[in-house]
PDB file of C-alpha atoms in Angstrom:
ATOM      1  CA  MET A  13      -0.010   0.022   0.037  1.00 67.00           C
ATOM      2  CA  SER A  14       1.161   3.559  -0.773  1.00 79.00           C
ATOM      3  CA  THR A  15       2.133   5.793   2.063  1.00 81.00           C
ATOM      4  CA  HIS A  16       1.529   8.920   0.022  1.00 80.00           C
ATOM      5  CA  VAL A  17       0.517  11.968   2.157  1.00 83.00           C
ATOM      6  CA  GLN A  18       0.396  15.676   1.350  1.00 78.00           C
ATOM      7  CA  LYS A  19      -0.046  17.527   4.565  1.00 77.00           C
ATOM      8  CA  PRO A  20      -2.050  20.749   4.505  1.00 71.00           C
ATOM      9  CA  GLY A  21      -0.319  24.016   5.140  1.00 71.00           C
ATOM     10  CA  TRP A  22      -1.238  26.606   7.805  1.00 75.00           C
ATOM     11  CA  PHE A  23      -3.617  28.532   5.606  1.00 75.00           C
ATOM     12  CA  THR A  24      -5.608  25.366   4.723  1.00 70.00           C
ATOM     13  CA  VAL A  25      -5.812  24.083   8.358  1.00 67.00           C
ATOM     14  CA  ASN A  26      -6.470  27.427   9.990  1.00 69.00           C
ATOM     15  CA  VAL A  27      -8.575  29.293   7.363  1.00 72.00           C
ATOM     16  CA  LEU A  28     -10.038  27.119   4.600  1.00 75.00           C
ATOM     17  CA  ASN A  29     -10.849  23.984   6.545  1.00 73.00           C
ATOM     18  CA  ARG A  30     -12.247  26.031   9.403  1.00 81.00           C
ATOM     19  CA  ALA A  31     -14.353  28.199   7.059  1.00 84.00           C
ATOM     20  CA  VAL A  32     -15.850  25.254   5.091  1.00 77.00           C
ATOM     21  CA  GLY A  33     -16.387  23.321   8.335  1.00 78.00           C
ATOM     22  CA  TRP A  34     -18.178  26.288   9.917  1.00 87.00           C
ATOM     23  CA  LEU A  35     -20.472  26.721   6.956  1.00 81.00           C
ATOM     24  CA  THR A  36     -21.188  23.004   6.648  1.00 81.00           C
ATOM     25  CA  ARG A  37     -21.978  22.692  10.272  1.00 82.00           C
ATOM     26  CA  ARG A  38     -24.512  25.464   9.840  1.00 86.00           C
ATOM     27  CA  GLY A  39     -26.190  23.633   6.908  1.00 83.00           C
ATOM     28  CA  LEU A  40     -24.517  25.347   3.969  1.00 78.00           C
ATOM     29  CA  SER A  41     -22.819  22.814   1.779  1.00 83.00           C
ATOM     30  CA  VAL A  42     -19.977  24.196  -0.219  1.00 78.00           C
ATOM     31  CA  TRP A  43     -19.961  22.167  -3.511  1.00 78.00           C
ATOM     32  CA  GLY A  44     -21.105  18.982  -1.712  1.00 84.00           C
ATOM     33  CA  SER A  45     -19.131  19.467   1.511  1.00 91.00           C
ATOM     34  CA  ARG A  46     -19.868  17.498   4.669  1.00 95.00           C
ATOM     35  CA  VAL A  47     -18.146  17.314   7.956  1.00 94.00           C
ATOM     36  CA  LEU A  48     -16.795  13.771   8.403  1.00 97.00           C
ATOM     37  CA  ALA A  49     -16.768  12.445  11.929  1.00 97.00           C
ATOM     38  CA  VAL A  50     -14.884   9.275  12.561  1.00 98.00           C
ATOM     39  CA  ARG A  51     -13.550   7.666  15.810  1.00 97.00           C
ATOM     40  CA  GLY A  52      -9.746   7.864  16.351  1.00 97.00           C
ATOM     41  CA  ARG A  53      -8.083   4.470  15.959  1.00 96.00           C
ATOM     42  CA  LYS A  54      -6.080   4.998  19.076  1.00 95.00           C
ATOM     43  CA  SER A  55      -8.012   7.389  21.260  1.00 95.00           C
ATOM     44  CA  GLY A  56     -11.531   6.442  20.342  1.00 96.00           C
ATOM     45  CA  ALA A  57     -12.371  10.160  20.382  1.00 97.00           C
ATOM     46  CA  TRP A  58     -14.346  11.663  17.526  1.00 97.00           C
ATOM     47  CA  ARG A  59     -12.228  13.444  14.912  1.00 96.00           C
ATOM     48  CA  THR A  60     -13.700  15.747  12.298  1.00 94.00           C
ATOM     49  CA  THR A  61     -12.689  17.175   8.946  1.00 92.00           C
ATOM     50  CA  PRO A  62     -14.425  18.696   6.019  1.00 92.00           C
ATOM     51  CA  VAL A  63     -14.748  16.365   3.004  1.00 95.00           C
ATOM     52  CA  ASN A  64     -16.376  16.384  -0.409  1.00 94.00           C
ATOM     53  CA  LEU A  65     -19.121  13.783  -0.873  1.00 96.00           C
ATOM     54  CA  LEU A  66     -19.021  12.240  -4.235  1.00 97.00           C
ATOM     55  CA  THR A  67     -22.110  10.579  -5.848  1.00 97.00           C
ATOM     56  CA  VAL A  68     -21.640   8.374  -8.836  1.00 98.00           C
ATOM     57  CA  ASP A  69     -24.549   6.267 -10.193  1.00 97.00           C
ATOM     58  CA  GLY A  70     -26.528   6.696  -6.932  1.00 96.00           C
ATOM     59  CA  ALA A  71     -23.627   5.477  -4.710  1.00 98.00           C
ATOM     60  CA  GLN A  72     -21.725   7.713  -2.416  1.00 98.00           C
ATOM     61  CA  TYR A  73     -18.006   7.883  -1.952  1.00 98.00           C
ATOM     62  CA  LEU A  74     -15.298   9.720   0.066  1.00 98.00           C
ATOM     63  CA  VAL A  75     -11.993  10.399  -1.733  1.00 98.00           C
ATOM     64  CA  ALA A  76      -8.892  11.375   0.030  1.00 97.00           C
ATOM     65  CA  PRO A  77      -7.172  13.832  -2.344  1.00 95.00           C
ATOM     66  CA  ARG A  78      -4.158  14.391   0.044  1.00 94.00           C
ATOM     67  CA  GLY A  79      -3.509  10.590   0.231  1.00 96.00           C
ATOM     68  CA  HIS A  80      -3.291   8.329   3.262  1.00 96.00           C
ATOM     69  CA  VAL A  81      -4.076  10.924   5.916  1.00 95.00           C
ATOM     70  CA  GLN A  82      -5.281  10.465   9.453  1.00 95.00           C
ATOM     71  CA  TRP A  83      -9.042  10.220   8.601  1.00 96.00           C
ATOM     72  CA  THR A  84      -8.314   7.370   6.122  1.00 97.00           C
ATOM     73  CA  HIS A  85      -6.420   5.417   8.778  1.00 97.00           C
ATOM     74  CA  ASN A  86      -9.220   5.939  11.258  1.00 98.00           C
ATOM     75  CA  MET A  87     -11.821   5.013   8.698  1.00 98.00           C
ATOM     76  CA  ARG A  88     -10.156   1.677   8.031  1.00 98.00           C
ATOM     77  CA  ALA A  89     -10.072   1.031  11.733  1.00 97.00           C
ATOM     78  CA  ALA A  90     -13.606   2.150  12.515  1.00 97.00           C
ATOM     79  CA  GLY A  91     -15.299   0.896   9.368  1.00 98.00           C
ATOM     80  CA  GLY A  92     -17.542   3.876   9.177  1.00 98.00           C
ATOM     81  CA  GLY A  93     -18.580   7.136  10.880  1.00 98.00           C
ATOM     82  CA  GLU A  94     -20.836  10.102  10.487  1.00 98.00           C
ATOM     83  CA  LEU A  95     -21.450  12.824   7.913  1.00 97.00           C
ATOM     84  CA  LEU A  96     -22.781  16.073   9.138  1.00 96.00           C
ATOM     85  CA  LEU A  97     -24.578  18.848   7.247  1.00 95.00           C
ATOM     86  CA  GLY A  98     -26.115  21.338   9.624  1.00 94.00           C
ATOM     87  CA  LYS A  99     -28.301  19.469  12.111  1.00 94.00           C
ATOM     88  CA  ASN A 100     -28.584  16.478   9.806  1.00 95.00           C
ATOM     89  CA  VAL A 101     -26.278  13.575  10.737  1.00 96.00           C
ATOM     90  CA  GLU A 102     -25.989  10.430   8.613  1.00 97.00           C
ATOM     91  CA  GLU A 103     -24.374   7.392  10.144  1.00 98.00           C
ATOM     92  CA  PHE A 104     -22.615   5.137   7.652  1.00 98.00           C
ATOM     93  CA  THR A 105     -20.506   2.132   7.080  1.00 98.00           C
ATOM     94  CA  ALA A 106     -17.522   2.322   4.778  1.00 98.00           C
ATOM     95  CA  VAL A 107     -15.773  -0.167   2.473  1.00 98.00           C
ATOM     96  CA  GLU A 108     -12.448   0.771   0.784  1.00 98.00           C
ATOM     97  CA  ILE A 109     -12.407   0.465  -3.017  1.00 98.00           C
ATOM     98  CA  ALA A 110      -9.621  -1.530  -4.682  1.00 98.00           C
ATOM     99  CA  ASP A 111      -7.179   0.372  -6.827  1.00 98.00           C
ATOM    100  CA  ASP A 112      -8.301  -1.355  -9.945  1.00 97.00           C
ATOM    101  CA  ASP A 113     -11.835  -0.027  -9.417  1.00 98.00           C
ATOM    102  CA  LYS A 114     -11.034   3.577  -8.609  1.00 98.00           C
ATOM    103  CA  THR A 115     -10.528   4.929 -12.200  1.00 98.00           C
ATOM    104  CA  PRO A 116     -14.107   6.105 -12.894  1.00 98.00           C
ATOM    105  CA  LEU A 117     -14.402   7.493  -9.342  1.00 98.00           C
ATOM    106  CA  LEU A 118     -11.214   9.480  -9.442  1.00 98.00           C
ATOM    107  CA  ARG A 119     -12.280  10.811 -12.922  1.00 98.00           C
ATOM    108  CA  ALA A 120     -15.617  11.913 -11.502  1.00 98.00           C
ATOM    109  CA  TYR A 121     -14.047  13.403  -8.416  1.00 97.00           C
ATOM    110  CA  LEU A 122     -11.597  15.445 -10.467  1.00 97.00           C
ATOM    111  CA  LYS A 123     -14.264  16.497 -12.879  1.00 97.00           C
ATOM    112  CA  ARG A 124     -16.164  18.094 -10.084  1.00 95.00           C
ATOM    113  CA  TRP A 125     -13.398  19.307  -7.754  1.00 93.00           C
ATOM    114  CA  LYS A 126     -10.227  19.715  -9.878  1.00 93.00           C
ATOM    115  CA  ALA A 127     -10.047  23.480  -9.238  1.00 87.00           C
ATOM    116  CA  GLU A 128     -10.042  22.786  -5.467  1.00 85.00           C
ATOM    117  CA  VAL A 129      -7.885  19.633  -5.244  1.00 88.00           C
ATOM    118  CA  GLY A 130      -6.210  19.077  -8.622  1.00 89.00           C
ATOM    119  CA  VAL A 131      -2.841  20.133  -7.298  1.00 89.00           C
ATOM    120  CA  PHE A 132      -2.776  16.884  -5.167  1.00 91.00           C
ATOM    121  CA  PHE A 133      -3.034  14.539  -8.212  1.00 94.00           C
ATOM    122  CA  ASN A 134       0.356  15.238  -9.805  1.00 90.00           C
ATOM    123  CA  GLY A 135      -0.874  16.645 -13.023  1.00 94.00           C
ATOM    124  CA  VAL A 136      -3.574  14.010 -13.574  1.00 96.00           C
ATOM    125  CA  GLY A 137      -7.022  15.474 -14.340  1.00 96.00           C
ATOM    126  CA  PRO A 138     -10.462  14.369 -15.382  1.00 97.00           C
ATOM    127  CA  ASP A 139      -9.417  14.180 -19.070  1.00 97.00           C
ATOM    128  CA  SER A 140      -6.293  12.009 -18.393  1.00 97.00           C
ATOM    129  CA  SER A 141      -6.004   8.502 -19.637  1.00 98.00           C
ATOM    130  CA  ASP A 142      -7.279   5.512 -17.661  1.00 98.00           C
ATOM    131  CA  ALA A 143      -3.655   4.394 -17.292  1.00 98.00           C
ATOM    132  CA  ASP A 144      -2.713   7.814 -15.693  1.00 98.00           C
ATOM    133  CA  LEU A 145      -5.634   7.562 -13.308  1.00 98.00           C
ATOM    134  CA  ARG A 146      -4.818   3.909 -12.497  1.00 97.00           C
ATOM    135  CA  ARG A 147      -1.168   4.902 -11.838  1.00 97.00           C
ATOM    136  CA  ILE A 148      -2.169   7.444  -9.090  1.00 97.00           C
ATOM    137  CA  ALA A 149      -4.914   5.281  -7.653  1.00 98.00           C
ATOM    138  CA  PRO A 150      -2.805   3.711  -4.844  1.00 97.00           C
ATOM    139  CA  ASP A 151      -2.076   7.314  -3.570  1.00 97.00           C
ATOM    140  CA  HIS A 152      -5.752   8.259  -3.088  1.00 97.00           C
ATOM    141  CA  PRO A 153      -7.925   6.059  -0.802  1.00 98.00           C
ATOM    142  CA  VAL A 154     -11.564   5.904  -1.882  1.00 98.00           C
ATOM    143  CA  PHE A 155     -14.358   4.628   0.398  1.00 98.00           C
ATOM    144  CA  ARG A 156     -17.912   3.631  -0.648  1.00 98.00           C
ATOM    145  CA  ILE A 157     -20.256   4.678   2.134  1.00 98.00           C
ATOM    146  CA  THR A 158     -23.649   3.190   2.902  1.00 98.00           C
ATOM    147  CA  VAL A 159     -25.982   5.242   5.174  1.00 97.00           C
ATOM    148  CA  THR A 160     -27.224   3.102   7.990  1.00 98.00           C
ATOM    149  CA  GLY A 161     -29.094   5.774  10.012  1.00 97.00           C
ATOM    150  CA  ARG A 162     -30.088   9.383  10.319  1.00 95.00           C
ATOM    151  CA  ARG A 163     -30.372  11.583  13.321  1.00 90.00           C
TER     152      ARG A 163
END
């Protein structure tokens, strides 16, 4: 498995993520944003981060543009979590997608959010070849989520 990680800078952590998280927690989705809550694999405490919720053919996915970051490790351990949009909370289970199956999902993700996250995909975009998308697939975890409850 790849260990690829692109850590966010100060501006992203302290300004962008906080702003998107603040708006999303108040019910204003920014281009499909949700706040992901997942239990920490070591502490068991809830950890939150803004994410983009991708829908393809009626199924929902979470893509990690920055690679194998903390929420992806926690997701693997917890097997699910919660997505928040305002007061709406969706509990879900998650299954990681195999690298060979990621190509259409990465293409759809980049088609929608390339302007926001394209820099993390090493020059690969929505119009790149299947071979290029398959080459970067190990660096970008993708989870299919299934909503199991709403609060």
